[in-house]
JSON list of C-alpha atoms in Angstrom, two decimals:
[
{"chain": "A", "resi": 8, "resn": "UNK", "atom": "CA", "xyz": [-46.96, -38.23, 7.51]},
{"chain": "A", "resi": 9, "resn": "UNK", "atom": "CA", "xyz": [-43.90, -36.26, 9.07]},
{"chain": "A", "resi": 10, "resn": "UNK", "atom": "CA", "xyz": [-41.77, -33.70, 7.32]},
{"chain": "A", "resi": 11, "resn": "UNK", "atom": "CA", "xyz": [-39.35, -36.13, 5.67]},
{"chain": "A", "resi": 12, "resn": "UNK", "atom": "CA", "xyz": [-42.17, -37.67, 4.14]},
{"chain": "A", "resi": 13, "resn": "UNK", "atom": "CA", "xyz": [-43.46, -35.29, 3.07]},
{"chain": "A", "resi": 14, "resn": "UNK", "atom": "CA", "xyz": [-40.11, -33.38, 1.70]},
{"chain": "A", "resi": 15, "resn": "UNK", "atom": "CA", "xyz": [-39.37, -37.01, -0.36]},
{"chain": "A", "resi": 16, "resn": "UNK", "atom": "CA", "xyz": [-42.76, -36.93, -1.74]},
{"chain": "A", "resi": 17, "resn": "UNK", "atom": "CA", "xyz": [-42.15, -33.81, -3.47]},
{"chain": "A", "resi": 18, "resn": "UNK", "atom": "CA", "xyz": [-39.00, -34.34, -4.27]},
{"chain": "A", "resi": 19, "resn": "UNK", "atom": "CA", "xyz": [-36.98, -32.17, -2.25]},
{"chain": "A", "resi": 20, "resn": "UNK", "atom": "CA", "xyz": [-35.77, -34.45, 0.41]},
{"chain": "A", "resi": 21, "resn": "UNK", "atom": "CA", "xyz": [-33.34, -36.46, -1.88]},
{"chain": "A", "resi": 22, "resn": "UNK", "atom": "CA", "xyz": [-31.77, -35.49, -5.05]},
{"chain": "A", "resi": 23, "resn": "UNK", "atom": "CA", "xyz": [-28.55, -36.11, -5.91]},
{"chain": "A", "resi": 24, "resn": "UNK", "atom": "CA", "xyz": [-27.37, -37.84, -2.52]},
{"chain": "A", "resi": 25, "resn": "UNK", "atom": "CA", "xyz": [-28.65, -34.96, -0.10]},
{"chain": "A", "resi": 26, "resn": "UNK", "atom": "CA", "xyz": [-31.21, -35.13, 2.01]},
{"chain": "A", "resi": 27, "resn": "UNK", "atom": "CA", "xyz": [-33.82, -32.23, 2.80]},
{"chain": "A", "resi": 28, "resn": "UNK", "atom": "CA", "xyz": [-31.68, -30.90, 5.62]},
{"chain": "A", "resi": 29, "resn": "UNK", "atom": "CA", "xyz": [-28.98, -30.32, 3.10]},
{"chain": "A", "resi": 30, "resn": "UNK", "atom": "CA", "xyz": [-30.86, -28.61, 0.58]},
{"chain": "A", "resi": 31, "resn": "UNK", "atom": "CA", "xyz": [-32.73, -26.66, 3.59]},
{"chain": "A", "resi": 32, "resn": "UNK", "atom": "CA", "xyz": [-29.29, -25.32, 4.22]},
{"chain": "A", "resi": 33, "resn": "UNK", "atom": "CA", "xyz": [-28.35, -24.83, 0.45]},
{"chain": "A", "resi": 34, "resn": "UNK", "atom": "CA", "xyz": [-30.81, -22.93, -0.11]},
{"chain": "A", "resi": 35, "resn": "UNK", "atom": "CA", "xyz": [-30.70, -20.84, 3.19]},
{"chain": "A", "resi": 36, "resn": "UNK", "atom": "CA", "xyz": [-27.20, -19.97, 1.99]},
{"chain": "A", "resi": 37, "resn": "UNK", "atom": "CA", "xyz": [-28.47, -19.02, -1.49]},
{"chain": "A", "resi": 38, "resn": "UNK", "atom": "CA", "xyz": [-31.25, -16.75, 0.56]},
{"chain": "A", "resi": 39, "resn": "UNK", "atom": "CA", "xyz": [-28.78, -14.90, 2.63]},
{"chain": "A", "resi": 40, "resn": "UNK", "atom": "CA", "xyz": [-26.27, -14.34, -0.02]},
{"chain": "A", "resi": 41, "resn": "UNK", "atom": "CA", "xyz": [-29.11, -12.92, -2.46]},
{"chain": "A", "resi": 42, "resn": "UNK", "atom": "CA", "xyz": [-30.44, -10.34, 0.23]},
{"chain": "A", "resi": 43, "resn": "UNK", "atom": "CA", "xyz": [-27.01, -9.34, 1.49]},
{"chain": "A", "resi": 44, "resn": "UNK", "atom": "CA", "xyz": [-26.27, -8.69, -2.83]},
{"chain": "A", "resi": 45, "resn": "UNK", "atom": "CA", "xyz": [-29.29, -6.91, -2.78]},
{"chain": "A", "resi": 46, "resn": "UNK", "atom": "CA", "xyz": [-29.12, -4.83, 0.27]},
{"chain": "A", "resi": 47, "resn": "UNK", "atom": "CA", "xyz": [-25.41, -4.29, -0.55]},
{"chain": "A", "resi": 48, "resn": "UNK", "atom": "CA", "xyz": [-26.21, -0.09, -2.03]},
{"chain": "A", "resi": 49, "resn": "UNK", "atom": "CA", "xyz": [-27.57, 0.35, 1.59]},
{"chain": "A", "resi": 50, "resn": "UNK", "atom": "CA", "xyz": [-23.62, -0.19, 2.71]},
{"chain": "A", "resi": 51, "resn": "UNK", "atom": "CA", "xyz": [-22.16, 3.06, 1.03]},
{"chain": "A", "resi": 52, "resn": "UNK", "atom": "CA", "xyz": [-23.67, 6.39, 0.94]},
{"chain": "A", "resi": 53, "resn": "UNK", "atom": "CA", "xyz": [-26.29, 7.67, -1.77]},
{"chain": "A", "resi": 54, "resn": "UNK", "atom": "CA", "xyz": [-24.90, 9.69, -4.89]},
{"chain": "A", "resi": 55, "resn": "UNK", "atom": "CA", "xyz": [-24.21, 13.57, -4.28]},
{"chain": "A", "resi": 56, "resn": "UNK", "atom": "CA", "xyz": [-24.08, 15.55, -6.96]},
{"chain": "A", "resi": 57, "resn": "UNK", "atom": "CA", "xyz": [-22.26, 18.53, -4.68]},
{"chain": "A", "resi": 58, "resn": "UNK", "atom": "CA", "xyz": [-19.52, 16.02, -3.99]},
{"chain": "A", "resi": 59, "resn": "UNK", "atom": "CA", "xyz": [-19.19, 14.96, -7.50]},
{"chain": "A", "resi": 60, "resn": "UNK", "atom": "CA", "xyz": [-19.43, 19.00, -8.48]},
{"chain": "A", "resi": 61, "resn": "UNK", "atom": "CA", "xyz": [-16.77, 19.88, -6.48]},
{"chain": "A", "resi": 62, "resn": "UNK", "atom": "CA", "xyz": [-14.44, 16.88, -7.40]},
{"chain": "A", "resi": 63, "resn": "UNK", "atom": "CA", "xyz": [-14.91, 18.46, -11.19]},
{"chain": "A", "resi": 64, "resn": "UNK", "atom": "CA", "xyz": [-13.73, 22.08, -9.96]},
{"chain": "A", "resi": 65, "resn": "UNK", "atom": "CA", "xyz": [-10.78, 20.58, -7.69]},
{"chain": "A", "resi": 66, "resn": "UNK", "atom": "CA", "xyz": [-9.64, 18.72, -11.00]},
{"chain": "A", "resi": 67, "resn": "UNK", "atom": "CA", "xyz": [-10.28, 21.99, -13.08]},
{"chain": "A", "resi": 68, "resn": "UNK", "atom": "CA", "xyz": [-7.94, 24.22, -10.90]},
{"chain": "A", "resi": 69, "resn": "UNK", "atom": "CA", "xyz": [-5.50, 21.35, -10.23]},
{"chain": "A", "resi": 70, "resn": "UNK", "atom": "CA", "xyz": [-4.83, 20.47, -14.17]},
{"chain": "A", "resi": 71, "resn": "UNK", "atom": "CA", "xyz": [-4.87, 24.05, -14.89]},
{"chain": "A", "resi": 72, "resn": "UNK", "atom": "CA", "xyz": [-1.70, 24.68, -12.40]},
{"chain": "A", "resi": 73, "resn": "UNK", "atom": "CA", "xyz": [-0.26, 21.86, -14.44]},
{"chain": "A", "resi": 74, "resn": "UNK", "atom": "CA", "xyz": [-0.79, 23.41, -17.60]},
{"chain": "A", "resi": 75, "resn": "UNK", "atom": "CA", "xyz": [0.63, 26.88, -16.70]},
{"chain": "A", "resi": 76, "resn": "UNK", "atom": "CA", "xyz": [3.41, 25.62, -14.92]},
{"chain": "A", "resi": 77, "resn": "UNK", "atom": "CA", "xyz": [3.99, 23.42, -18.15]},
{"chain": "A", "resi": 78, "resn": "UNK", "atom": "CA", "xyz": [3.60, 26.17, -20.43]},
{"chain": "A", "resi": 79, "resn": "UNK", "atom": "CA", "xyz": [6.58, 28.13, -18.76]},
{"chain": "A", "resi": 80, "resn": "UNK", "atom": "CA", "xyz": [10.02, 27.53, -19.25]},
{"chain": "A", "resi": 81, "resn": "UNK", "atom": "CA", "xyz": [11.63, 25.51, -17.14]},
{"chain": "A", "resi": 82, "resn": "UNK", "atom": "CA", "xyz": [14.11, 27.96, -16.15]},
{"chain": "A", "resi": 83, "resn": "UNK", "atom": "CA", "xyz": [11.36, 30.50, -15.00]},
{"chain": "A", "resi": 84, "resn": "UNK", "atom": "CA", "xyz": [9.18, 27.98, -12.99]},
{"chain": "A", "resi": 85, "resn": "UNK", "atom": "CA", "xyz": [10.13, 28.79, -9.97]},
{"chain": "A", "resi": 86, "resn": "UNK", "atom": "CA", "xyz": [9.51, 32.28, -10.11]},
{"chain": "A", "resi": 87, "resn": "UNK", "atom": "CA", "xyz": [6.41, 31.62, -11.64]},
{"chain": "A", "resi": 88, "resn": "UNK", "atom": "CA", "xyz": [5.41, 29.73, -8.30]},
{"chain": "A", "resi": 89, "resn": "UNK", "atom": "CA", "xyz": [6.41, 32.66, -6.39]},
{"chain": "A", "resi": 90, "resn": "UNK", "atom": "CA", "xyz": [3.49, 34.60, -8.29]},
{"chain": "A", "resi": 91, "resn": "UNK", "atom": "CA", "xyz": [-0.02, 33.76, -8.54]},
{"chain": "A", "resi": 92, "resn": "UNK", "atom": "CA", "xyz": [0.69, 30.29, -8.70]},
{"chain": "A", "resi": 93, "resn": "UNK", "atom": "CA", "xyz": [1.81, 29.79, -5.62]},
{"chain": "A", "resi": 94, "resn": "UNK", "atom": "CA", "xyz": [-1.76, 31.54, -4.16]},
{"chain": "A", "resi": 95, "resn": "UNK", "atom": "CA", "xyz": [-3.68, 28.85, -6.48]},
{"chain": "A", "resi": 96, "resn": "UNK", "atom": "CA", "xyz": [-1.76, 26.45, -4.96]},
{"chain": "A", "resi": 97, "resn": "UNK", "atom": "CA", "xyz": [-3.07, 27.24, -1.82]},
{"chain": "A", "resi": 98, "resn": "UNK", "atom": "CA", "xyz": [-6.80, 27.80, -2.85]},
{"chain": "A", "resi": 99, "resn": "UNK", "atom": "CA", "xyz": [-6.36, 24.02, -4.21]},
{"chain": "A", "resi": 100, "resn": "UNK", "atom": "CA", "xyz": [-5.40, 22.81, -0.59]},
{"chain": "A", "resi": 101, "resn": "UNK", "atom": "CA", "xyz": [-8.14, 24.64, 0.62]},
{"chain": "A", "resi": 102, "resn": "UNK", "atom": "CA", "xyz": [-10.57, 23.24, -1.75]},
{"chain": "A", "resi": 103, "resn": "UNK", "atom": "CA", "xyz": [-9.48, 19.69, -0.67]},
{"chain": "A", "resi": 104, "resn": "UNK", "atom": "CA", "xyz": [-9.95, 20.21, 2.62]},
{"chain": "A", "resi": 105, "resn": "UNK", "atom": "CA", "xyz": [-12.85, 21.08, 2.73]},
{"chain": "A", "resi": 106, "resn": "UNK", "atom": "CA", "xyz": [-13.93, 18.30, -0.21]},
{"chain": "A", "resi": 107, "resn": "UNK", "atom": "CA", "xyz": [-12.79, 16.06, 2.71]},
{"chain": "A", "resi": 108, "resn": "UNK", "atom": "CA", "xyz": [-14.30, 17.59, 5.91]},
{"chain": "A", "resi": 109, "resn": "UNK", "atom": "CA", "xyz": [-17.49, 17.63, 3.43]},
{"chain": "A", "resi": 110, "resn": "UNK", "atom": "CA", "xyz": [-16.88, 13.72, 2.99]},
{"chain": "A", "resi": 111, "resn": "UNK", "atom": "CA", "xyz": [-16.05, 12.67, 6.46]},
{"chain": "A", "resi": 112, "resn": "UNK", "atom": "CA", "xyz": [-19.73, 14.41, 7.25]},
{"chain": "A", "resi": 113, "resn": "UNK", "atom": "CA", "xyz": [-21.40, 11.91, 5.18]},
{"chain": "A", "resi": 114, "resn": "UNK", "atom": "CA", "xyz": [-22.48, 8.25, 6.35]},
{"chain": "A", "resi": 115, "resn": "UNK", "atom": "CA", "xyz": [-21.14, 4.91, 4.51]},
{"chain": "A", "resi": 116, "resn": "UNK", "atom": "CA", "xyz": [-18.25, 7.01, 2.64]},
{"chain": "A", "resi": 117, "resn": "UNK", "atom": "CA", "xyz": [-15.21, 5.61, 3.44]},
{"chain": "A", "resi": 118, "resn": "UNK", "atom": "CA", "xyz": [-14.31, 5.00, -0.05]},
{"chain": "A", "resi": 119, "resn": "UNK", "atom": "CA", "xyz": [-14.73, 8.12, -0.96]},
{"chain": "A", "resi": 120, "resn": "UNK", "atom": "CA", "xyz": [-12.74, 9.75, 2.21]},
{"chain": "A", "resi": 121, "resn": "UNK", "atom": "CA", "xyz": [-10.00, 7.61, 1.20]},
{"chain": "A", "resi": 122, "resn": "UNK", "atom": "CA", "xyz": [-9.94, 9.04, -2.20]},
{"chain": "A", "resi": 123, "resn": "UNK", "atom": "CA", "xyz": [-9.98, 12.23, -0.31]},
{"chain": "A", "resi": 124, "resn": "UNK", "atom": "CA", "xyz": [-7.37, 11.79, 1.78]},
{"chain": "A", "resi": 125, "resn": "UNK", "atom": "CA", "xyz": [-4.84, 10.19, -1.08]},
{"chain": "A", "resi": 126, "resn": "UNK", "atom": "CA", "xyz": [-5.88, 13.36, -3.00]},
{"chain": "A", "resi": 127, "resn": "UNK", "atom": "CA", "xyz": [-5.02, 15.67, -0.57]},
{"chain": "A", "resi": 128, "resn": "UNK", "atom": "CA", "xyz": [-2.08, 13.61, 1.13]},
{"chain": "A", "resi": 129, "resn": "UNK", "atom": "CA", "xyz": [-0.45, 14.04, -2.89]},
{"chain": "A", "resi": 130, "resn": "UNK", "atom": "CA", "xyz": [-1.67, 17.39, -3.57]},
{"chain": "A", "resi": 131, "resn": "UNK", "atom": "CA", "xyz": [0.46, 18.91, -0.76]},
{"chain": "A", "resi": 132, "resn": "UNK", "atom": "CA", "xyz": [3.78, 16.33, -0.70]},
{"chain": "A", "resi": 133, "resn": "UNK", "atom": "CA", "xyz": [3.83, 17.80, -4.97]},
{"chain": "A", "resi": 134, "resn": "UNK", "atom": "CA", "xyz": [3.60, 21.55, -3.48]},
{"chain": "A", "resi": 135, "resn": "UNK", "atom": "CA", "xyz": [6.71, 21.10, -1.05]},
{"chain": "A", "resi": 136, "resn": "UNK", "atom": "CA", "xyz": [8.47, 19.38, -3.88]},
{"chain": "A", "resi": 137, "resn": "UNK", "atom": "CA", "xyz": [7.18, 22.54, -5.91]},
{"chain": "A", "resi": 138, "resn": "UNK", "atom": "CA", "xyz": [9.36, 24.72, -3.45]},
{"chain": "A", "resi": 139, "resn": "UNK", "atom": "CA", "xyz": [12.14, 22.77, -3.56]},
{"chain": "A", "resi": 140, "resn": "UNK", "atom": "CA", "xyz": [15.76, 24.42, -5.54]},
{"chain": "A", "resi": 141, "resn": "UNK", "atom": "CA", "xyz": [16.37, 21.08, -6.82]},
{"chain": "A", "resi": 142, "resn": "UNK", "atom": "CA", "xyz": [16.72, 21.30, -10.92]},
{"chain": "A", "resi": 143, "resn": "UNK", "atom": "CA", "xyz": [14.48, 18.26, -11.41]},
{"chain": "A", "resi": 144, "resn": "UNK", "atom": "CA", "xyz": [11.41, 19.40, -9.12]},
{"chain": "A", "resi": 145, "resn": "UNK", "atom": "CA", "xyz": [9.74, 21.78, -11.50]},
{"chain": "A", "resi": 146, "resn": "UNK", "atom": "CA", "xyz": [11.31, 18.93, -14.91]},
{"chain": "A", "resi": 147, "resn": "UNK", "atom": "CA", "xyz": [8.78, 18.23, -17.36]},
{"chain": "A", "resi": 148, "resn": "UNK", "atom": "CA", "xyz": [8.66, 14.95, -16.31]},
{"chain": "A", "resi": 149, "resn": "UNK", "atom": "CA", "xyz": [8.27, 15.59, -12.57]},
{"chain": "A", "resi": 150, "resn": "UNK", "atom": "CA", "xyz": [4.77, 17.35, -13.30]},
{"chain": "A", "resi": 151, "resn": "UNK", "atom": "CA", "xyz": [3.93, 15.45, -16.20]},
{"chain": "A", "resi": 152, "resn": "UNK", "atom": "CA", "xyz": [4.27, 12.20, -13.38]},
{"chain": "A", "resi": 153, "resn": "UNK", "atom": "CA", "xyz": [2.43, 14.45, -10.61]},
{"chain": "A", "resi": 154, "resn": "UNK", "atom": "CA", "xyz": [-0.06, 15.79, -13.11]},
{"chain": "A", "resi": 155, "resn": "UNK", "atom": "CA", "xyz": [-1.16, 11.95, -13.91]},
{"chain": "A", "resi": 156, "resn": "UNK", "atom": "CA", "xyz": [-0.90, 10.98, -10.16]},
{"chain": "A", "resi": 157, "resn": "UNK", "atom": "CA", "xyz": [-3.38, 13.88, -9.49]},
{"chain": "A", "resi": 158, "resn": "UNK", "atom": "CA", "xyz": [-5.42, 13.03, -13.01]},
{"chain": "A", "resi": 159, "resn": "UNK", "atom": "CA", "xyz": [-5.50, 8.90, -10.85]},
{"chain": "A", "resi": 160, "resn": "UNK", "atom": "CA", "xyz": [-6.91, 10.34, -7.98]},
{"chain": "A", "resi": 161, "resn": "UNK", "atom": "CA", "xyz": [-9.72, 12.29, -9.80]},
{"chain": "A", "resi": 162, "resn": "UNK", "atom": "CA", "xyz": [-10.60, 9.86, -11.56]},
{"chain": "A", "resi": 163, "resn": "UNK", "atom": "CA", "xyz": [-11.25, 7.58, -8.60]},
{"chain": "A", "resi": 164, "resn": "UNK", "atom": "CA", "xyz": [-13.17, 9.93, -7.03]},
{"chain": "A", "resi": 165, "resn": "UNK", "atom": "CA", "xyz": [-15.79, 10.51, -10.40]},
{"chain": "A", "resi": 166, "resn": "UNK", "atom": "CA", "xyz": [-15.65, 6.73, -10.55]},
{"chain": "A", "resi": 167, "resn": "UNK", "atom": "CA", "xyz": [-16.58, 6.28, -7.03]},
{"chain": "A", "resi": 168, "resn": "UNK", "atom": "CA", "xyz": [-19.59, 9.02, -6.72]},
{"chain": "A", "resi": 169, "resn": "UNK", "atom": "CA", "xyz": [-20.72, 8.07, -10.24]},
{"chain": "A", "resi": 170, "resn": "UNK", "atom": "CA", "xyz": [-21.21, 4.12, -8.98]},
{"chain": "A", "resi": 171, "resn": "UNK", "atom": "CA", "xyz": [-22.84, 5.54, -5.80]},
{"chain": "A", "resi": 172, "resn": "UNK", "atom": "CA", "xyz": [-25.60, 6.83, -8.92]},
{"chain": "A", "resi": 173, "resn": "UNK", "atom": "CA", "xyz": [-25.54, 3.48, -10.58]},
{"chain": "A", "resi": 174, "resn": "UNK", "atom": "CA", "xyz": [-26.26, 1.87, -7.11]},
{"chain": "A", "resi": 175, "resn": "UNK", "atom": "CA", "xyz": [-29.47, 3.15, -6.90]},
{"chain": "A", "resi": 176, "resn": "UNK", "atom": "CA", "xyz": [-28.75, 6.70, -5.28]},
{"chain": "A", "resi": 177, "resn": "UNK", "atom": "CA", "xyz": [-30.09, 9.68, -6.84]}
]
């Protein structure tokens, strides 16, 4: 008895119209596409909590700027951002940086150093537009729109570490 034979006897070598060879390939397909699915959390880095800890205090000091640049008039912004402001402002970039250099370091992350990057790429266009003696820069509306850019970017960076946990990292 040879292999076709013995496929038909069981079944496998004809059902609807295909022949063994054609299910041999089906489910070789079916095979490959399971273990890629399930070897698809070995493709990004594991969960770190330091990362994900230092996304939180980034956010913290970024939406606090926000909030005390909000609660000043507008009409005294910009001399507020000559004051301490201006050095928090600084600490922030700082902070990204090295939340960045930190996520470079680390294998399988290029989601996250995208995130990183956007973060940081926004963070310091909004302080040059901070400086800037044009009446709408320091508006309301101006930070209320950076504010929620900045609140986008967080966000995408708790989503992505927090699915690196649900993928099976620690």
């Amino acid at each position: 008895m040879n292999v076709a034979q013995s496929l038909s006897w069981s079944g496998l070598a004809t059902h609807g119209g295909r022949t063994g060879r054609g299910w041999l390939s089906l489910l070789s397909f079916w095979a490959a596409i399971l273990l890629m699915s399930g070897c698809s959390v070995f493709w990004i880095s594991a969960y770190d909590k330091e990362s994900a800890d230092r996304s939180t205090e980034i956010s913290r000091q970024v939406l606090k700027i926000y909030q005390d640049l909000l609660a000043v008039n507008t009409d005294q912004r910009s001399a507020a951002l000559s004051g301490t402001i201006k050095t928090r402002e600084g600490d922030v970039e700082s902070l990204m940086r090295l939340h960045l250099l930190k996520e470079q370091a680390r294998q399988k992350n290029e989601d996250s150093i995208k995130v990183a990057e956007n973060m940081l790429e926004s963070w310091q266009s909004f302080s040059v537009n901070h400086r800037k003696t044009d009446a709408t820069a320091l508006s309301d509306a101006t930070l209320g729109v950076e504010r929620g850019v900045m609140e986008r970017h967080f966000r995408s960076a708790f989503v992505a570490e927090e699915a690196k946990k649900l993928g099976g990292g620690k």
